[in-house]
Short mmCIF file of C-alpha atoms in Angstrom, two decimals:
data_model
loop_
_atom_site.label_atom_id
_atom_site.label_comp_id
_atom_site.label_asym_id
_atom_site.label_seq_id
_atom_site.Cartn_x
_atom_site.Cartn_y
_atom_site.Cartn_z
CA UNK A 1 -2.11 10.34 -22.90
CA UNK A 2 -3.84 12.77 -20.95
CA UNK A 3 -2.43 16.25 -22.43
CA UNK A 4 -5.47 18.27 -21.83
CA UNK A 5 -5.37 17.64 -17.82
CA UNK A 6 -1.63 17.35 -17.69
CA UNK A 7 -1.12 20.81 -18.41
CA UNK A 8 -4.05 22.11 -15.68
CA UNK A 9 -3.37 19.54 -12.90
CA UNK A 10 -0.29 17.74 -12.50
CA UNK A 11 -1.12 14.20 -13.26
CA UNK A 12 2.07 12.27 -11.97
CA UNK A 13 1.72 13.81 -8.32
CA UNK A 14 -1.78 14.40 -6.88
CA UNK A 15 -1.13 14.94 -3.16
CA UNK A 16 -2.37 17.52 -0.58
CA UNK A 17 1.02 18.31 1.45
CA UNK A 18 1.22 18.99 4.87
CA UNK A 19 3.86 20.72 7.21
CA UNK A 20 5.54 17.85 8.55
CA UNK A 21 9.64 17.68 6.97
CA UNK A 22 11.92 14.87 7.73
CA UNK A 23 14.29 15.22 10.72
CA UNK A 24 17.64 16.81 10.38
CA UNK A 25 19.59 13.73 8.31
CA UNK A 26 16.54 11.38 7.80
CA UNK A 27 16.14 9.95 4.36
CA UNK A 28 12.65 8.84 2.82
CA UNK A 29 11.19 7.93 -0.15
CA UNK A 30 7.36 7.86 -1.49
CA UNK A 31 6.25 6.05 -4.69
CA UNK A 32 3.15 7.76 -6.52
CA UNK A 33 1.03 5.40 -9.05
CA UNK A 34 -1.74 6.84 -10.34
CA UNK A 35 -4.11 5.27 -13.05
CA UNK A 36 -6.11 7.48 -15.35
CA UNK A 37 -9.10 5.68 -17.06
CA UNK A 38 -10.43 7.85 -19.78
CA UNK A 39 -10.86 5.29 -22.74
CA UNK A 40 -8.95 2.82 -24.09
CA UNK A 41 -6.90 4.66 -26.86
CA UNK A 42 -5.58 7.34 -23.98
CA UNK A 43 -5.50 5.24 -20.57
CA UNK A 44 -2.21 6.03 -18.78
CA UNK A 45 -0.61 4.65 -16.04
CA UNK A 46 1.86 7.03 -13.80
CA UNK A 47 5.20 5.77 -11.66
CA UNK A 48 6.84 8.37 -9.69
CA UNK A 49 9.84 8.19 -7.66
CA UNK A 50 10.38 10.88 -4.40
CA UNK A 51 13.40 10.89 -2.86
CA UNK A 52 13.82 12.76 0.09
CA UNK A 53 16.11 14.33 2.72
CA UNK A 54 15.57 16.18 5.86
CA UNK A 55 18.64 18.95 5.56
CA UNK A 56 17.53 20.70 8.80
CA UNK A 57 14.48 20.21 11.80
CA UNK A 58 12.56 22.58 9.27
CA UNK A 59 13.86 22.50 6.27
CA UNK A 60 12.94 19.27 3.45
CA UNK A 61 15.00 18.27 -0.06
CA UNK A 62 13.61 16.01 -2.40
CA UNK A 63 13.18 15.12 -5.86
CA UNK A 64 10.75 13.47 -8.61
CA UNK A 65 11.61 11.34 -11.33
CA UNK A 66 8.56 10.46 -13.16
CA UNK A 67 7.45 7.41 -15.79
CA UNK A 68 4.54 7.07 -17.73
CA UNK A 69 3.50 3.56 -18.82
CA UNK A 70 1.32 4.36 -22.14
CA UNK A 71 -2.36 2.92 -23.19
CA UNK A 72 0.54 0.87 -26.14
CA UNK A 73 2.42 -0.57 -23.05
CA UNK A 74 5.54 2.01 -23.88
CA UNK A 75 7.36 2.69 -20.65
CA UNK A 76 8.01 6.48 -21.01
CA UNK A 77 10.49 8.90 -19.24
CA UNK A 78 8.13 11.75 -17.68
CA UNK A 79 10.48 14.08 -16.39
CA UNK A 80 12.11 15.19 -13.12
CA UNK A 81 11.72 17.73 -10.55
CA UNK A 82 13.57 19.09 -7.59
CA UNK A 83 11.72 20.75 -4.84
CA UNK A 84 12.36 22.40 -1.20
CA UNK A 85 10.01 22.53 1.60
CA UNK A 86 10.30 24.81 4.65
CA UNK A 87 8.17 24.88 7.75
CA UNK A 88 7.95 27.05 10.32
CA UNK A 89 9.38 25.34 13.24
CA UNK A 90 6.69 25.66 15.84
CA UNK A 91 3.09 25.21 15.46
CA UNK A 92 0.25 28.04 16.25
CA UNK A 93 -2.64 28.37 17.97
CA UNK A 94 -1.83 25.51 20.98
CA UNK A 95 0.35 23.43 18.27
CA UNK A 96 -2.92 22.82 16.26
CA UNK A 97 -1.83 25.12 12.79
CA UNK A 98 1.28 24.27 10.86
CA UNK A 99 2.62 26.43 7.86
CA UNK A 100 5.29 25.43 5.38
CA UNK A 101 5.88 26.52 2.05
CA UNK A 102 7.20 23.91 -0.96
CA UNK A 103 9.10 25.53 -3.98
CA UNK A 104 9.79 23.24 -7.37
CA UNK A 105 11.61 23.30 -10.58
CA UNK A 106 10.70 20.61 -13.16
CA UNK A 107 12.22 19.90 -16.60
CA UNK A 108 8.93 17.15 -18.36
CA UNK A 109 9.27 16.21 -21.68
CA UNK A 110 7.25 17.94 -24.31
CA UNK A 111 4.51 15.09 -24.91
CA UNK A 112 3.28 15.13 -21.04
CA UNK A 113 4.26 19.08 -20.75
CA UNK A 114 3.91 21.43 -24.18
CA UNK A 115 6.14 23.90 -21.88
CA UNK A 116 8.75 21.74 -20.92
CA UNK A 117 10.06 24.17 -18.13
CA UNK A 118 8.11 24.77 -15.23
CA UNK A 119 8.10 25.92 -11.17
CA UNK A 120 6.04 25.30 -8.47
CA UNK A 121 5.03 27.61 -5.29
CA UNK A 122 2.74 25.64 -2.59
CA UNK A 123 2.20 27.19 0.81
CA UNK A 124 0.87 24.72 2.93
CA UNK A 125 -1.21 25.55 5.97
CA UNK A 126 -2.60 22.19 8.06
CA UNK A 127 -4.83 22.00 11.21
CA UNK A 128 -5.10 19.12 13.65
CA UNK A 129 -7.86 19.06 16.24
CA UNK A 130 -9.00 16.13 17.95
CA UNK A 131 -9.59 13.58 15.22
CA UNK A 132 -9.67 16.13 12.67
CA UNK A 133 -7.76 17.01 10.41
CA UNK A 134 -7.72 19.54 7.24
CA UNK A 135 -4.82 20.98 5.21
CA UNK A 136 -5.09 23.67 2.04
CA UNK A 137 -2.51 24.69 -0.41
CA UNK A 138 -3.07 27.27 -2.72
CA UNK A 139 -0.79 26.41 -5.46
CA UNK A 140 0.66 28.57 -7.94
CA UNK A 141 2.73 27.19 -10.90
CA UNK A 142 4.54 29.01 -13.58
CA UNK A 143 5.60 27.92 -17.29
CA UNK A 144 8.99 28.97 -17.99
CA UNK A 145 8.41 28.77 -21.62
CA UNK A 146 6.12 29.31 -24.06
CA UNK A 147 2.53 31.85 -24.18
CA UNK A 148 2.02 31.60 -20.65
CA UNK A 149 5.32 32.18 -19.49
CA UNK A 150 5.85 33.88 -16.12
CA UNK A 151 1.73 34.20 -15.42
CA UNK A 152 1.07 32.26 -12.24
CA UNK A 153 -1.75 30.16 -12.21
CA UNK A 154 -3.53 29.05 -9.00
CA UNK A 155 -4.28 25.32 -8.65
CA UNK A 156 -5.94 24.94 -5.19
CA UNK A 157 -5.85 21.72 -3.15
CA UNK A 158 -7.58 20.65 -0.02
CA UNK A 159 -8.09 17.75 2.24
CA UNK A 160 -10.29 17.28 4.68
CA UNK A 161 -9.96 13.59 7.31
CA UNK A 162 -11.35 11.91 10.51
CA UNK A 163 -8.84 9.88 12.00
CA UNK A 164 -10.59 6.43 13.08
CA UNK A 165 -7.51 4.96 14.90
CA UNK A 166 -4.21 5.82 15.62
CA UNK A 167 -3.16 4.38 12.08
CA UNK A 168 -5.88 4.80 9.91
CA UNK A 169 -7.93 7.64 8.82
CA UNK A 170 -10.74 8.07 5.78
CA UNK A 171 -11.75 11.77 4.05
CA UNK A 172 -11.86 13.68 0.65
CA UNK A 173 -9.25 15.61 -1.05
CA UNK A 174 -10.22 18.12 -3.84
CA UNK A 175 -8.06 19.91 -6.57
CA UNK A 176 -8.91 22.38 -8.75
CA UNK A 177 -7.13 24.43 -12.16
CA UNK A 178 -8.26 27.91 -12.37
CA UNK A 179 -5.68 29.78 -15.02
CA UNK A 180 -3.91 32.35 -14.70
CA UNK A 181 -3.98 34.88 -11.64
CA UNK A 182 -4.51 37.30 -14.65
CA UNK A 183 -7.63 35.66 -16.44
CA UNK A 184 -8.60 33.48 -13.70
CA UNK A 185 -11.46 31.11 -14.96
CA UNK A 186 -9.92 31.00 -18.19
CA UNK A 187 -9.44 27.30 -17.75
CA UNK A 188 -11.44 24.62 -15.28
CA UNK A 189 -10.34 21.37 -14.56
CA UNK A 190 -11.13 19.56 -10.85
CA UNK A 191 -10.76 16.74 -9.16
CA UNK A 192 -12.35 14.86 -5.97
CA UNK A 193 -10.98 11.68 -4.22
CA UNK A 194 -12.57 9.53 -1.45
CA UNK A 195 -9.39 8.79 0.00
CA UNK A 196 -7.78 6.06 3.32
CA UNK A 197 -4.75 6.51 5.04
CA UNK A 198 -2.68 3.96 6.73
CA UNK A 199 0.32 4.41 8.61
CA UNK A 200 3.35 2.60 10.72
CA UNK A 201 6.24 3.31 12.60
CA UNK A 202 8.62 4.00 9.39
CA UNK A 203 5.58 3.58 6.30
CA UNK A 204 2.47 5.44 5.37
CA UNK A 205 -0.23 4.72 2.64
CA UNK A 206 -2.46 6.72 1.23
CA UNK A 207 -5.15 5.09 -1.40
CA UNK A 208 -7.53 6.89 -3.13
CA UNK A 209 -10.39 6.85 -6.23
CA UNK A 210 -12.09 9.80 -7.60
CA UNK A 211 -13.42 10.98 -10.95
CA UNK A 212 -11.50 14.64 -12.69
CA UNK A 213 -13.55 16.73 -15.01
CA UNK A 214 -12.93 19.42 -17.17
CA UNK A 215 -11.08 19.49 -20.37
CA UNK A 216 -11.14 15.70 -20.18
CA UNK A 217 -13.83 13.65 -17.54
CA UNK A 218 -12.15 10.81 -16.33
CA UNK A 219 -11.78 8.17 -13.61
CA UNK A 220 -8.50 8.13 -11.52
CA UNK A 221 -7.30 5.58 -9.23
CA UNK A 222 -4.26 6.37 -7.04
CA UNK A 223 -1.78 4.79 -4.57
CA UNK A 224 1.43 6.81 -2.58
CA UNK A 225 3.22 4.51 -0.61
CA UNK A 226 5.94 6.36 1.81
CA UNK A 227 8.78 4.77 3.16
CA UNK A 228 10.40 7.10 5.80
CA UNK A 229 13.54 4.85 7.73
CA UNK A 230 15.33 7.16 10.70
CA UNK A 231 19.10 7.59 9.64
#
């Protein structure tokens, strides 16, 4: 397993969000598999399930349940999570900046998460200008148990794309683990994709490969496939 990285990056889920929410009564669902190649006593392959439901035109429910195929071949229960996502209903600056916030709860078991309990707060701020297009969120996440309890600690993501047709698109994403707000630079861990998107009508892809380094250097290899039908 990857414990080490788990705890600084979340290692079921590496996405840079943007604003967009499903429409008022629109389900959708994205599947996250992620491989991470550190050796061959610790590789792990990640499964994640996100539901989701557009409750409003601004307003985004969803969920995570999460399964962790082990470097043995055990299938393993990884936890869930339940998030909301709120956007501000009109985009700025001649509809080019979008904001949204995303807010999570997540119960992992202790093998994947030494805390167990743990929250999420991502605002999300996304431009769009011509072909380009670049989104940050400045993460923090919380442990609701154990020594770090209640310190937030920021966990930056970024993405930066040039859209080559109307469906497909090539750029970089980057994630980084600082520690806590109160001894930031206590811990380090980053990550850097070369990543492709694809996208249809009702289905988006987004594949990318990239190396993490920090507590643990490693290769990682990752797939989302969305799946958004109108209702």
């Amino acid at each position: 397993m990857v414990p080490a990285v788990a705890r600084a990056q979340d290692a079921f889920e590496i996405q840079v969000y943007d604003t967009l929410t499903a429409a008022r009564g629109e389900p959708g669902i994205e599947l996250h598999l992620n491989q991470h190649v550190i050796d061959r006593a610790t590789d792990e392959t990640h499964l994640t399930f996100e539901p989701h439901y557009g409750l409003t035109a601004w307003a985004e429910l969803g969920g995570y349940f999460q399964t962790a195929l082990t470097a043995s071949g055990d299938l393993a229960y990884a936890g869930v999570k339940l998030r909301l996502k709120l956007r501000l209903p009109q985009r700025a600056w001649d509809d080019h900046i979008g904001l949204a916030i995303n807010g999570e709860l997540s119960v992992v078991p202790s093998r994947f998460e030494p805390q167990v309990w743990g929250g999420e707060i991502r605002p999300i701020i996304d431009l769009t200008t011509g072909r380009l297009y670049a989104a940050f969120n400045p993460i923090l996440t919380v442990d609701l148990r154990g020594d770090a309890a209640g310190h937030p600690q920021l966990e930056p993501a970024a993405k930066l794309e040039l859209r080559l047709t109307e469906r497909v698109a090539i750029g970089a994403e980057a994630y980084g683990a600082f520690g806590p707000l109160d001894d930031l630079g206590s811990e380090h861990a980053s990550r850097l994709f070369g990543v492709i998107d694809l996208g249809g009508g009702w289905w988006d892809l987004n594949l990318g490969a990239g190396y993490g380094w920090g507590d643990v250097d490693h290769i990682v290899a990752k797939v989302i496939v969305g799946i958004h039908p109108r209702a």
